[in-house]
PDB file of C-alpha atoms and ligand atoms in Angstrom:
ATOM      1  CA  MET A  24      90.771 111.039 104.065  1.00 73.00           C
ATOM      2  CA  GLN A  25      90.569 108.499 106.257  1.00 91.00           C
ATOM      3  CA  GLY A  26      92.669 104.804 106.728  1.00 97.00           C
ATOM      4  CA  LEU A  27      92.335 102.301 108.367  1.00 98.00           C
ATOM      5  CA  PHE A  28      93.696 100.905 111.686  1.00 98.00           C
ATOM      6  CA  VAL A  29      93.693  96.648 111.675  1.00 98.00           C
ATOM      7  CA  THR A  30      95.507  95.830 114.197  1.00 99.00           C
ATOM      8  CA  PHE A  31      96.941  91.838 114.922  1.00 98.00           C
ATOM      9  CA  GLU A  32      97.216  90.314 117.668  1.00 98.00           C
ATOM     10  CA  GLY A  33      97.683  87.110 119.361  1.00 97.00           C
ATOM     11  CA  GLY A  34      99.460  84.847 121.810  1.00 91.00           C
ATOM     12  CA  GLU A  35     103.851  84.683 121.368  1.00 84.00           C
ATOM     13  CA  GLY A  36     104.400  82.026 118.165  1.00 86.00           C
ATOM     14  CA  ALA A  37     100.488  83.152 116.301  1.00 93.00           C
ATOM     15  CA  GLY A  38     102.796  84.458 112.808  1.00 94.00           C
ATOM     16  CA  LYS A  39     102.064  88.109 113.360  1.00 96.00           C
ATOM     17  CA  SER A  40     104.373  89.213 112.204  1.00 96.00           C
ATOM     18  CA  THR A  41     104.095  86.309 109.000  1.00 97.00           C
ATOM     19  CA  GLN A  42     100.275  87.439 107.552  1.00 98.00           C
ATOM     20  CA  ILE A  43     100.588  91.448 108.738  1.00 98.00           C
ATOM     21  CA  GLY A  44     103.422  91.465 106.058  1.00 98.00           C
ATOM     22  CA  ARG A  45     101.563  89.343 103.989  1.00 98.00           C
ATOM     23  CA  LEU A  46      98.477  91.894 105.021  1.00 98.00           C
ATOM     24  CA  ALA A  47     100.544  94.830 103.363  1.00 98.00           C
ATOM     25  CA  ASP A  48     101.828  93.488 100.341  1.00 98.00           C
ATOM     26  CA  HIS A  49      97.893  92.665  99.511  1.00 98.00           C
ATOM     27  CA  LEU A  50      96.783  96.028 100.106  1.00 98.00           C
ATOM     28  CA  ARG A  51      99.484  97.798  98.486  1.00 98.00           C
ATOM     29  CA  ALA A  52      98.763  95.711  94.998  1.00 98.00           C
ATOM     30  CA  ASP A  53      96.471  96.963  95.419  1.00 96.00           C
ATOM     31  CA  GLY A  54      96.966 100.233  95.445  1.00 97.00           C
ATOM     32  CA  ASP A  55      97.108 101.528  99.042  1.00 97.00           C
ATOM     33  CA  ASP A  56      99.745 103.482 100.802  1.00 98.00           C
ATOM     34  CA  VAL A  57     100.079 100.880 104.240  1.00 98.00           C
ATOM     35  CA  LEU A  58     102.155 101.395 106.791  1.00 98.00           C
ATOM     36  CA  VAL A  59     103.412  98.973 109.412  1.00 98.00           C
ATOM     37  CA  THR A  60     103.658  99.095 113.161  1.00 98.00           C
ATOM     38  CA  ARG A  61     103.987  97.317 116.049  1.00 98.00           C
ATOM     39  CA  GLU A  62     103.673  97.503 120.104  1.00 98.00           C
ATOM     40  CA  PRO A  63     105.179  97.715 122.125  1.00 98.00           C
ATOM     41  CA  GLY A  64     107.077 100.999 120.156  1.00 98.00           C
ATOM     42  CA  GLY A  65     106.721 102.654 116.901  1.00 98.00           C
ATOM     43  CA  SER A  66     108.212 106.121 117.237  1.00 98.00           C
ATOM     44  CA  PRO A  67     111.332 106.831 118.995  1.00 98.00           C
ATOM     45  CA  GLY A  68     109.427 107.522 122.543  1.00 98.00           C
ATOM     46  CA  ALA A  69     107.439 104.405 122.763  1.00 98.00           C
ATOM     47  CA  GLU A  70     111.246 102.718 120.783  1.00 97.00           C
ATOM     48  CA  ALA A  71     112.981 103.545 124.312  1.00 97.00           C
ATOM     49  CA  VAL A  72     110.237 102.483 126.621  1.00 97.00           C
ATOM     50  CA  ARG A  73     110.171  99.613 124.329  1.00 97.00           C
ATOM     51  CA  HIS A  74     113.362  98.030 125.835  1.00 95.00           C
ATOM     52  CA  VAL A  75     112.652  98.824 129.228  1.00 96.00           C
ATOM     53  CA  ILE A  76     109.612  96.907 128.699  1.00 95.00           C
ATOM     54  CA  LEU A  77     111.242  93.553 127.660  1.00 94.00           C
ATOM     55  CA  SER A  78     113.871  93.920 129.307  1.00 95.00           C
ATOM     56  CA  GLY A  79     112.673  93.322 132.745  1.00 93.00           C
ATOM     57  CA  ALA A  80     113.791  96.498 134.065  1.00 94.00           C
ATOM     58  CA  ALA A  81     110.182  97.129 135.338  1.00 93.00           C
ATOM     59  CA  GLU A  82     109.577  93.356 136.110  1.00 92.00           C
ATOM     60  CA  PRO A  83     109.851  93.910 139.717  1.00 94.00           C
ATOM     61  CA  PHE A  84     108.312  96.468 140.365  1.00 94.00           C
ATOM     62  CA  GLY A  85     104.774  94.815 138.934  1.00 93.00           C
ATOM     63  CA  PRO A  86     102.221  94.920 136.217  1.00 94.00           C
ATOM     64  CA  ALA A  87     100.441  97.566 137.617  1.00 96.00           C
ATOM     65  CA  MET A  88     104.352  99.548 136.122  1.00 96.00           C
ATOM     66  CA  GLU A  89     103.675  97.546 132.764  1.00 96.00           C
ATOM     67  CA  ALA A  90     100.435  98.612 132.644  1.00 98.00           C
ATOM     68  CA  LEU A  91     101.323 102.365 132.824  1.00 98.00           C
ATOM     69  CA  LEU A  92     104.471 101.857 131.307  1.00 98.00           C
ATOM     70  CA  PHE A  93     102.383  99.804 128.040  1.00 98.00           C
ATOM     71  CA  ALA A  94      99.568 102.818 128.417  1.00 98.00           C
ATOM     72  CA  ALA A  95     102.008 105.322 128.721  1.00 98.00           C
ATOM     73  CA  ALA A  96     104.972 103.901 124.924  1.00 98.00           C
ATOM     74  CA  ARG A  97     100.826 102.978 123.180  1.00 98.00           C
ATOM     75  CA  ASN A  98      99.702 106.468 124.201  1.00 98.00           C
ATOM     76  CA  ASP A  99     103.458 108.724 122.493  1.00 98.00           C
ATOM     77  CA  HIS A 100     102.854 105.858 119.617  1.00 98.00           C
ATOM     78  CA  VAL A 101      98.911 107.475 119.059  1.00 98.00           C
ATOM     79  CA  GLU A 102      99.244 110.627 119.086  1.00 98.00           C
ATOM     80  CA  GLN A 103     103.506 110.857 116.717  1.00 98.00           C
ATOM     81  CA  VAL A 104     102.351 108.581 114.689  1.00 98.00           C
ATOM     82  CA  ILE A 105      98.870 106.593 113.308  1.00 98.00           C
ATOM     83  CA  ARG A 106      96.328 109.455 114.054  1.00 98.00           C
ATOM     84  CA  GLN A 107      98.949 111.225 111.530  1.00 98.00           C
ATOM     85  CA  ALA A 108      99.223 109.058 109.391  1.00 98.00           C
ATOM     86  CA  LEU A 109      95.302 107.940 109.412  1.00 98.00           C
ATOM     87  CA  LYS A 110      94.648 111.819 108.818  1.00 98.00           C
ATOM     88  CA  VAL A 111      96.406 111.088 105.560  1.00 97.00           C
ATOM     89  CA  GLY A 112      94.698 107.698 104.661  1.00 97.00           C
ATOM     90  CA  GLN A 113      97.554 105.145 105.301  1.00 98.00           C
ATOM     91  CA  MET A 114      96.136 101.672 106.100  1.00 98.00           C
ATOM     92  CA  VAL A 115      97.409 101.222 109.208  1.00 98.00           C
ATOM     93  CA  LEU A 116      98.315  97.837 110.318  1.00 98.00           C
ATOM     94  CA  CYS A 117      99.481  97.381 113.906  1.00 98.00           C
ATOM     95  CA  ASP A 118     101.288  94.256 115.737  1.00 98.00           C
ATOM     96  CA  ARG A 119      99.421  94.546 118.902  1.00 98.00           C
ATOM     97  CA  TYR A 120      97.350  96.922 120.816  1.00 98.00           C
ATOM     98  CA  ILE A 121      95.123  97.869 123.340  1.00 98.00           C
ATOM     99  CA  ASP A 122      93.672  94.205 123.664  1.00 98.00           C
ATOM    100  CA  SER A 123      97.198  92.892 124.456  1.00 98.00           C
ATOM    101  CA  SER A 124      96.846  95.204 127.702  1.00 98.00           C
ATOM    102  CA  ARG A 125      93.413  93.750 128.698  1.00 98.00           C
ATOM    103  CA  VAL A 126      94.765  90.130 127.962  1.00 97.00           C
ATOM    104  CA  TYR A 127      98.887  90.116 129.290  1.00 95.00           C
ATOM    105  CA  GLN A 128      98.032  92.935 132.555  1.00 96.00           C
ATOM    106  CA  GLY A 129      94.188  93.791 133.298  1.00 97.00           C
ATOM    107  CA  VAL A 130      93.919  89.411 132.243  1.00 96.00           C
ATOM    108  CA  THR A 131      96.645  88.060 134.204  1.00 93.00           C
ATOM    109  CA  GLY A 132      98.216  90.900 135.882  1.00 93.00           C
ATOM    110  CA  ASN A 133      94.841  90.519 137.954  1.00 94.00           C
ATOM    111  CA  LEU A 134      95.366  93.697 137.296  1.00 97.00           C
ATOM    112  CA  ASP A 135      92.242  96.312 138.575  1.00 96.00           C
ATOM    113  CA  PRO A 136      89.436  96.408 135.657  1.00 95.00           C
ATOM    114  CA  ASP A 137      88.824  99.815 136.850  1.00 97.00           C
ATOM    115  CA  LEU A 138      92.291 101.241 136.815  1.00 97.00           C
ATOM    116  CA  MET A 139      92.982  98.207 133.124  1.00 98.00           C
ATOM    117  CA  ARG A 140      89.841 100.791 131.424  1.00 98.00           C
ATOM    118  CA  ALA A 141      90.750 104.917 132.942  1.00 98.00           C
ATOM    119  CA  ILE A 142      94.979 103.194 132.052  1.00 98.00           C
ATOM    120  CA  GLU A 143      93.302 102.250 128.159  1.00 98.00           C
ATOM    121  CA  ARG A 144      91.080 105.498 127.837  1.00 98.00           C
ATOM    122  CA  ALA A 145      94.154 107.796 129.035  1.00 98.00           C
ATOM    123  CA  ALA A 146      96.630 106.530 126.082  1.00 98.00           C
ATOM    124  CA  ILE A 147      94.172 105.815 123.336  1.00 98.00           C
ATOM    125  CA  HIS A 148      91.822 109.135 122.699  1.00 98.00           C
ATOM    126  CA  GLY A 149      89.545 107.258 121.122  1.00 98.00           C
ATOM    127  CA  LEU A 150      91.507 105.746 118.590  1.00 98.00           C
ATOM    128  CA  MET A 151      89.577 102.203 118.060  1.00 98.00           C
ATOM    129  CA  PRO A 152      90.805 100.002 115.905  1.00 98.00           C
ATOM    130  CA  ASP A 153      89.208  99.326 112.554  1.00 98.00           C
ATOM    131  CA  MET A 154      89.336  95.822 112.713  1.00 98.00           C
ATOM    132  CA  THR A 155      91.580  93.687 115.435  1.00 99.00           C
ATOM    133  CA  ILE A 156      92.314  90.240 113.619  1.00 98.00           C
ATOM    134  CA  ILE A 157      93.433  87.804 116.096  1.00 98.00           C
ATOM    135  CA  LEU A 158      95.358  84.406 115.489  1.00 98.00           C
ATOM    136  CA  ASP A 159      94.090  82.121 116.887  1.00 98.00           C
ATOM    137  CA  LEU A 160      96.640  78.943 118.208  1.00 95.00           C
ATOM    138  CA  PRO A 161      96.794  76.234 120.871  1.00 94.00           C
ATOM    139  CA  ALA A 162      98.615  77.054 123.868  1.00 88.00           C
ATOM    140  CA  GLU A 163     101.506  74.070 123.471  1.00 88.00           C
ATOM    141  CA  VAL A 164     101.731  75.129 119.318  1.00 90.00           C
ATOM    142  CA  GLY A 165     102.591  78.609 119.684  1.00 85.00           C
ATOM    143  CA  LEU A 166     105.409  78.491 122.815  1.00 82.00           C
ATOM    144  CA  GLN A 167     107.780  75.409 119.607  1.00 84.00           C
ATOM    145  CA  ARG A 168     107.115  78.004 117.627  1.00 84.00           C
ATOM    146  CA  ALA A 169     107.931  80.387 119.135  1.00 77.00           C
ATOM    147  CA  HIS A 170     111.192  78.313 121.554  1.00 78.00           C
ATOM    148  CA  ALA A 171     112.295  76.996 117.686  1.00 82.00           C
ATOM    149  CA  ARG A 172     112.272  80.777 116.424  1.00 79.00           C
ATOM    150  CA  ARG A 173     113.958  82.415 119.453  1.00 71.00           C
ATOM    151  CA  GLY A 174     115.388  80.206 121.590  1.00 69.00           C
ATOM    152  CA  ALA A 175     114.557  79.131 125.356  1.00 61.00           C
ATOM    153  CA  ALA A 176     117.228  80.984 126.520  1.00 64.00           C
ATOM    154  CA  THR A 177     116.406  83.912 124.537  1.00 64.00           C
ATOM    155  CA  ALA A 178     113.033  84.134 125.629  1.00 62.00           C
ATOM    156  CA  ASP A 179     111.969  88.220 126.914  1.00 66.00           C
ATOM    157  CA  ARG A 180     110.620  88.316 129.773  1.00 62.00           C
ATOM    158  CA  PHE A 181     106.555  86.751 128.601  1.00 63.00           C
ATOM    159  CA  GLU A 182     108.062  84.262 126.665  1.00 62.00           C
ATOM    160  CA  LYS A 183     108.817  82.894 129.545  1.00 63.00           C
ATOM    161  CA  GLU A 184     106.754  82.541 131.452  1.00 68.00           C
ATOM    162  CA  THR A 185     104.606  79.079 131.956  1.00 80.00           C
ATOM    163  CA  ILE A 186     101.847  77.020 129.282  1.00 84.00           C
ATOM    164  CA  ASP A 187      98.985  77.558 131.825  1.00 88.00           C
ATOM    165  CA  LEU A 188      99.449  82.097 131.820  1.00 89.00           C
ATOM    166  CA  HIS A 189      99.127  81.108 127.818  1.00 90.00           C
ATOM    167  CA  ARG A 190      96.336  79.213 128.023  1.00 93.00           C
ATOM    168  CA  LYS A 191      94.940  82.245 130.028  1.00 95.00           C
ATOM    169  CA  ARG A 192      95.483  84.434 127.689  1.00 95.00           C
ATOM    170  CA  ARG A 193      94.538  82.760 124.802  1.00 96.00           C
ATOM    171  CA  ASP A 194      90.974  82.146 126.667  1.00 97.00           C
ATOM    172  CA  ALA A 195      90.701  86.723 126.888  1.00 98.00           C
ATOM    173  CA  TYR A 196      91.803  86.905 123.890  1.00 98.00           C
ATOM    174  CA  LEU A 197      88.427  84.629 122.687  1.00 98.00           C
ATOM    175  CA  ALA A 198      86.315  87.176 125.570  1.00 98.00           C
ATOM    176  CA  ILE A 199      87.690  90.114 123.908  1.00 98.00           C
ATOM    177  CA  ALA A 200      86.320  88.022 120.773  1.00 98.00           C
ATOM    178  CA  THR A 201      83.115  87.276 121.710  1.00 98.00           C
ATOM    179  CA  ALA A 202      82.429  90.984 123.786  1.00 98.00           C
ATOM    180  CA  GLU A 203      83.391  92.502 120.155  1.00 98.00           C
ATOM    181  CA  PRO A 204      82.227  90.789 117.394  1.00 98.00           C
ATOM    182  CA  GLU A 205      81.904  93.910 115.405  1.00 98.00           C
ATOM    183  CA  ARG A 206      85.213  94.801 115.529  1.00 98.00           C
ATOM    184  CA  CYS A 207      87.464  91.579 116.788  1.00 98.00           C
ATOM    185  CA  LYS A 208      87.914  88.271 114.339  1.00 98.00           C
ATOM    186  CA  VAL A 209      89.223  84.566 115.150  1.00 98.00           C
ATOM    187  CA  ILE A 210      90.837  83.160 112.621  1.00 98.00           C
ATOM    188  CA  ALA A 211      92.701  79.932 113.599  1.00 98.00           C
ATOM    189  CA  ALA A 212      95.962  80.181 112.753  1.00 97.00           C
ATOM    190  CA  ASN A 213      96.552  76.170 112.734  1.00 96.00           C
ATOM    191  CA  ARG A 214      97.249  76.147 109.119  1.00 97.00           C
ATOM    192  CA  PRO A 215      99.405  77.355 106.289  1.00 97.00           C
ATOM    193  CA  ALA A 216     100.289  80.885 105.662  1.00 97.00           C
ATOM    194  CA  ASP A 217      98.483  81.037 102.866  1.00 98.00           C
ATOM    195  CA  GLU A 218      95.286  80.263 103.494  1.00 98.00           C
ATOM    196  CA  ILE A 219      95.157  82.091 107.408  1.00 98.00           C
ATOM    197  CA  ALA A 220      95.980  84.859 104.441  1.00 98.00           C
ATOM    198  CA  ALA A 221      93.439  83.870 102.358  1.00 98.00           C
ATOM    199  CA  ASP A 222      91.592  84.781 105.160  1.00 98.00           C
ATOM    200  CA  ILE A 223      92.482  87.509 106.635  1.00 98.00           C
ATOM    201  CA  ALA A 224      93.026  89.232 102.983  1.00 98.00           C
ATOM    202  CA  ALA A 225      88.620  88.974 102.868  1.00 98.00           C
ATOM    203  CA  LEU A 226      87.737  90.603 106.194  1.00 98.00           C
ATOM    204  CA  VAL A 227      90.593  93.337 104.886  1.00 98.00           C
ATOM    205  CA  ASP A 228      88.441  94.074 101.680  1.00 98.00           C
ATOM    206  CA  GLY A 229      85.157  93.663 102.980  1.00 97.00           C
ATOM    207  CA  LEU A 230      85.772  96.836 105.485  1.00 98.00           C
ATOM    208  CA  LYS A 231      87.302  98.929 102.630  1.00 97.00           C
ATOM    209  CA  THR A 232      83.990  98.343 100.568  1.00 96.00           C
ATOM    210  CA  SER A 233      82.069  98.611 103.503  1.00 95.00           C
ATOM    211  CA  ARG A 234      84.162 101.796 104.464  1.00 94.00           C
ATOM    212  CA  GLY A 235      83.185 102.885 100.643  1.00 93.00           C
ATOM    213  CA  LEU A 236      87.368 102.814  99.700  1.00 90.00           C
ATOM    214  CA  LYS A 237      88.399 100.975  96.770  1.00 78.00           C
ATOM    215  CA  THR A 238      89.519  97.102  96.033  1.00 76.00           C
ATOM    216  CA  LYS A 239      90.438  95.966  93.018  1.00 71.00           C
ATOM    217  CA  GLN A 240      87.813  92.867  92.657  1.00 60.00           C
ATOM    218  CA  GLY A 241      85.852  96.110  93.404  1.00 52.00           C
ATOM    219  CA  ILE A 242      86.843  97.754  90.367  1.00 52.00           C
ATOM    220  CA  GLU A 243      86.430  94.921  88.311  1.00 45.00           C
ATOM    221  CA  VAL A 244      82.706  93.876  89.718  1.00 41.00           C
ATOM    222  CA  ALA A 245      82.527  97.861  88.690  1.00 40.00           C
ATOM    223  CA  LYS A 246      83.391  97.164  84.671  1.00 37.00           C
TER     224      LYS A 246
HETATM  225  P1  LIG B 316     107.587  91.443 121.071  1.00 50.31           P
HETATM  226  O1  LIG B 316     109.213  91.156 121.277  1.00 50.31           O
HETATM  227  O2  LIG B 316     107.250  92.345 119.865  1.00 50.31           O
HETATM  228  O3  LIG B 316     107.094  89.624 120.343  1.00 50.31           O
HETATM  229  P2  LIG B 316     105.547  89.059 120.439  1.00 50.31           P
HETATM  230  O4  LIG B 316     106.541  88.178 118.661  1.00 50.31           O
HETATM  231  O5  LIG B 316     104.972  88.458 120.657  1.00 50.31           O
HETATM  232  O6  LIG B 316     104.441  90.524 119.775  1.00 50.31           O
HETATM  233  O7  LIG B 316     107.663  91.160 122.133  1.00 50.31           O
HETATM  234  C1  LIG B 316     105.919  91.726 122.775  1.00 50.31           C
HETATM  235  C2  LIG B 316     105.589  91.225 124.418  1.00 50.31           C
HETATM  236  O8  LIG B 316     104.866  92.598 125.305  1.00 50.31           O
HETATM  237  C3  LIG B 316     104.598  89.915 123.810  1.00 50.31           C
HETATM  238  O9  LIG B 316     105.167  89.291 124.943  1.00 50.31           O
HETATM  239  C4  LIG B 316     103.356  90.788 124.697  1.00 50.31           C
HETATM  240  C5  LIG B 316     103.929  92.279 126.265  1.00 50.31           C
HETATM  241  N1  LIG B 316     102.508  92.500 125.091  1.00 50.31           N
HETATM  242  C6  LIG B 316     102.249  92.852 127.193  1.00 50.31           C
HETATM  243  O10 LIG B 316     101.690  92.520 127.510  1.00 50.31           O
HETATM  244  N2  LIG B 316     101.481  94.435 126.436  1.00 50.31           N
HETATM  245  C7  LIG B 316     101.228  94.931 125.846  1.00 50.31           C
HETATM  246  O11 LIG B 316     100.375  96.341 126.271  1.00 50.31           O
HETATM  247  C8  LIG B 316     102.100  94.752 124.722  1.00 50.31           C
HETATM  248  C9  LIG B 316     101.627  96.359 123.238  1.00 50.31           C
HETATM  249  C10 LIG B 316     103.083  93.489 124.224  1.00 50.31           C
END
């Protein structure tokens, strides 16, 4: 019994949490056992590191320090939570994963690609997502949404940065999707939530079918 590992990526305000919730509802209605989790965090060890990173306490020590902390948190999350969940057949939906590190630390943190690849290998030991949904939005729209949600004054360490950085991140996500089209699916996020949710549900249902995991639709067709 092996579950599916689906990760969600995108800039701030792209609607990841809403869409993860919608997909979780869709899968549960289909009878799936769903685990919703997030990074940085998702396990007690990783949540402890999350606080250190997002408070900005590690920022003065540079992007390499931050990349290693994200990787430490990721490794704990993978080994303590995700692998076990997949083994018992759960559908694991994760808010951010390796592509966030590739984009935020690797590209906009200007870290050496060899270092980033080595850190990634050590963090995940081969646990690649079965599918990565990239919620794509113009940087301006994402920033406006994030500010409206939290208020600029309470923005975290990564939300305080400039529009230029947000544009670079968007381009970096799109470059990953071009390089890994099998795994990464780009979804235009500047649309009504219902439309986006329907597109994502169709993609994940397709993935389930291709892996021999039944969907309700599949059962009906078989009747
Ligand atoms: P979070 O409050 O979870 O925000 P969001 O809703 O945007 O996911 O903050 C996570 C922040 O950490 C986000 O700005 C992206 C950043 N991040 C990285 O820089 N590298 C990583 O590997 C991960 C997982 C997150």
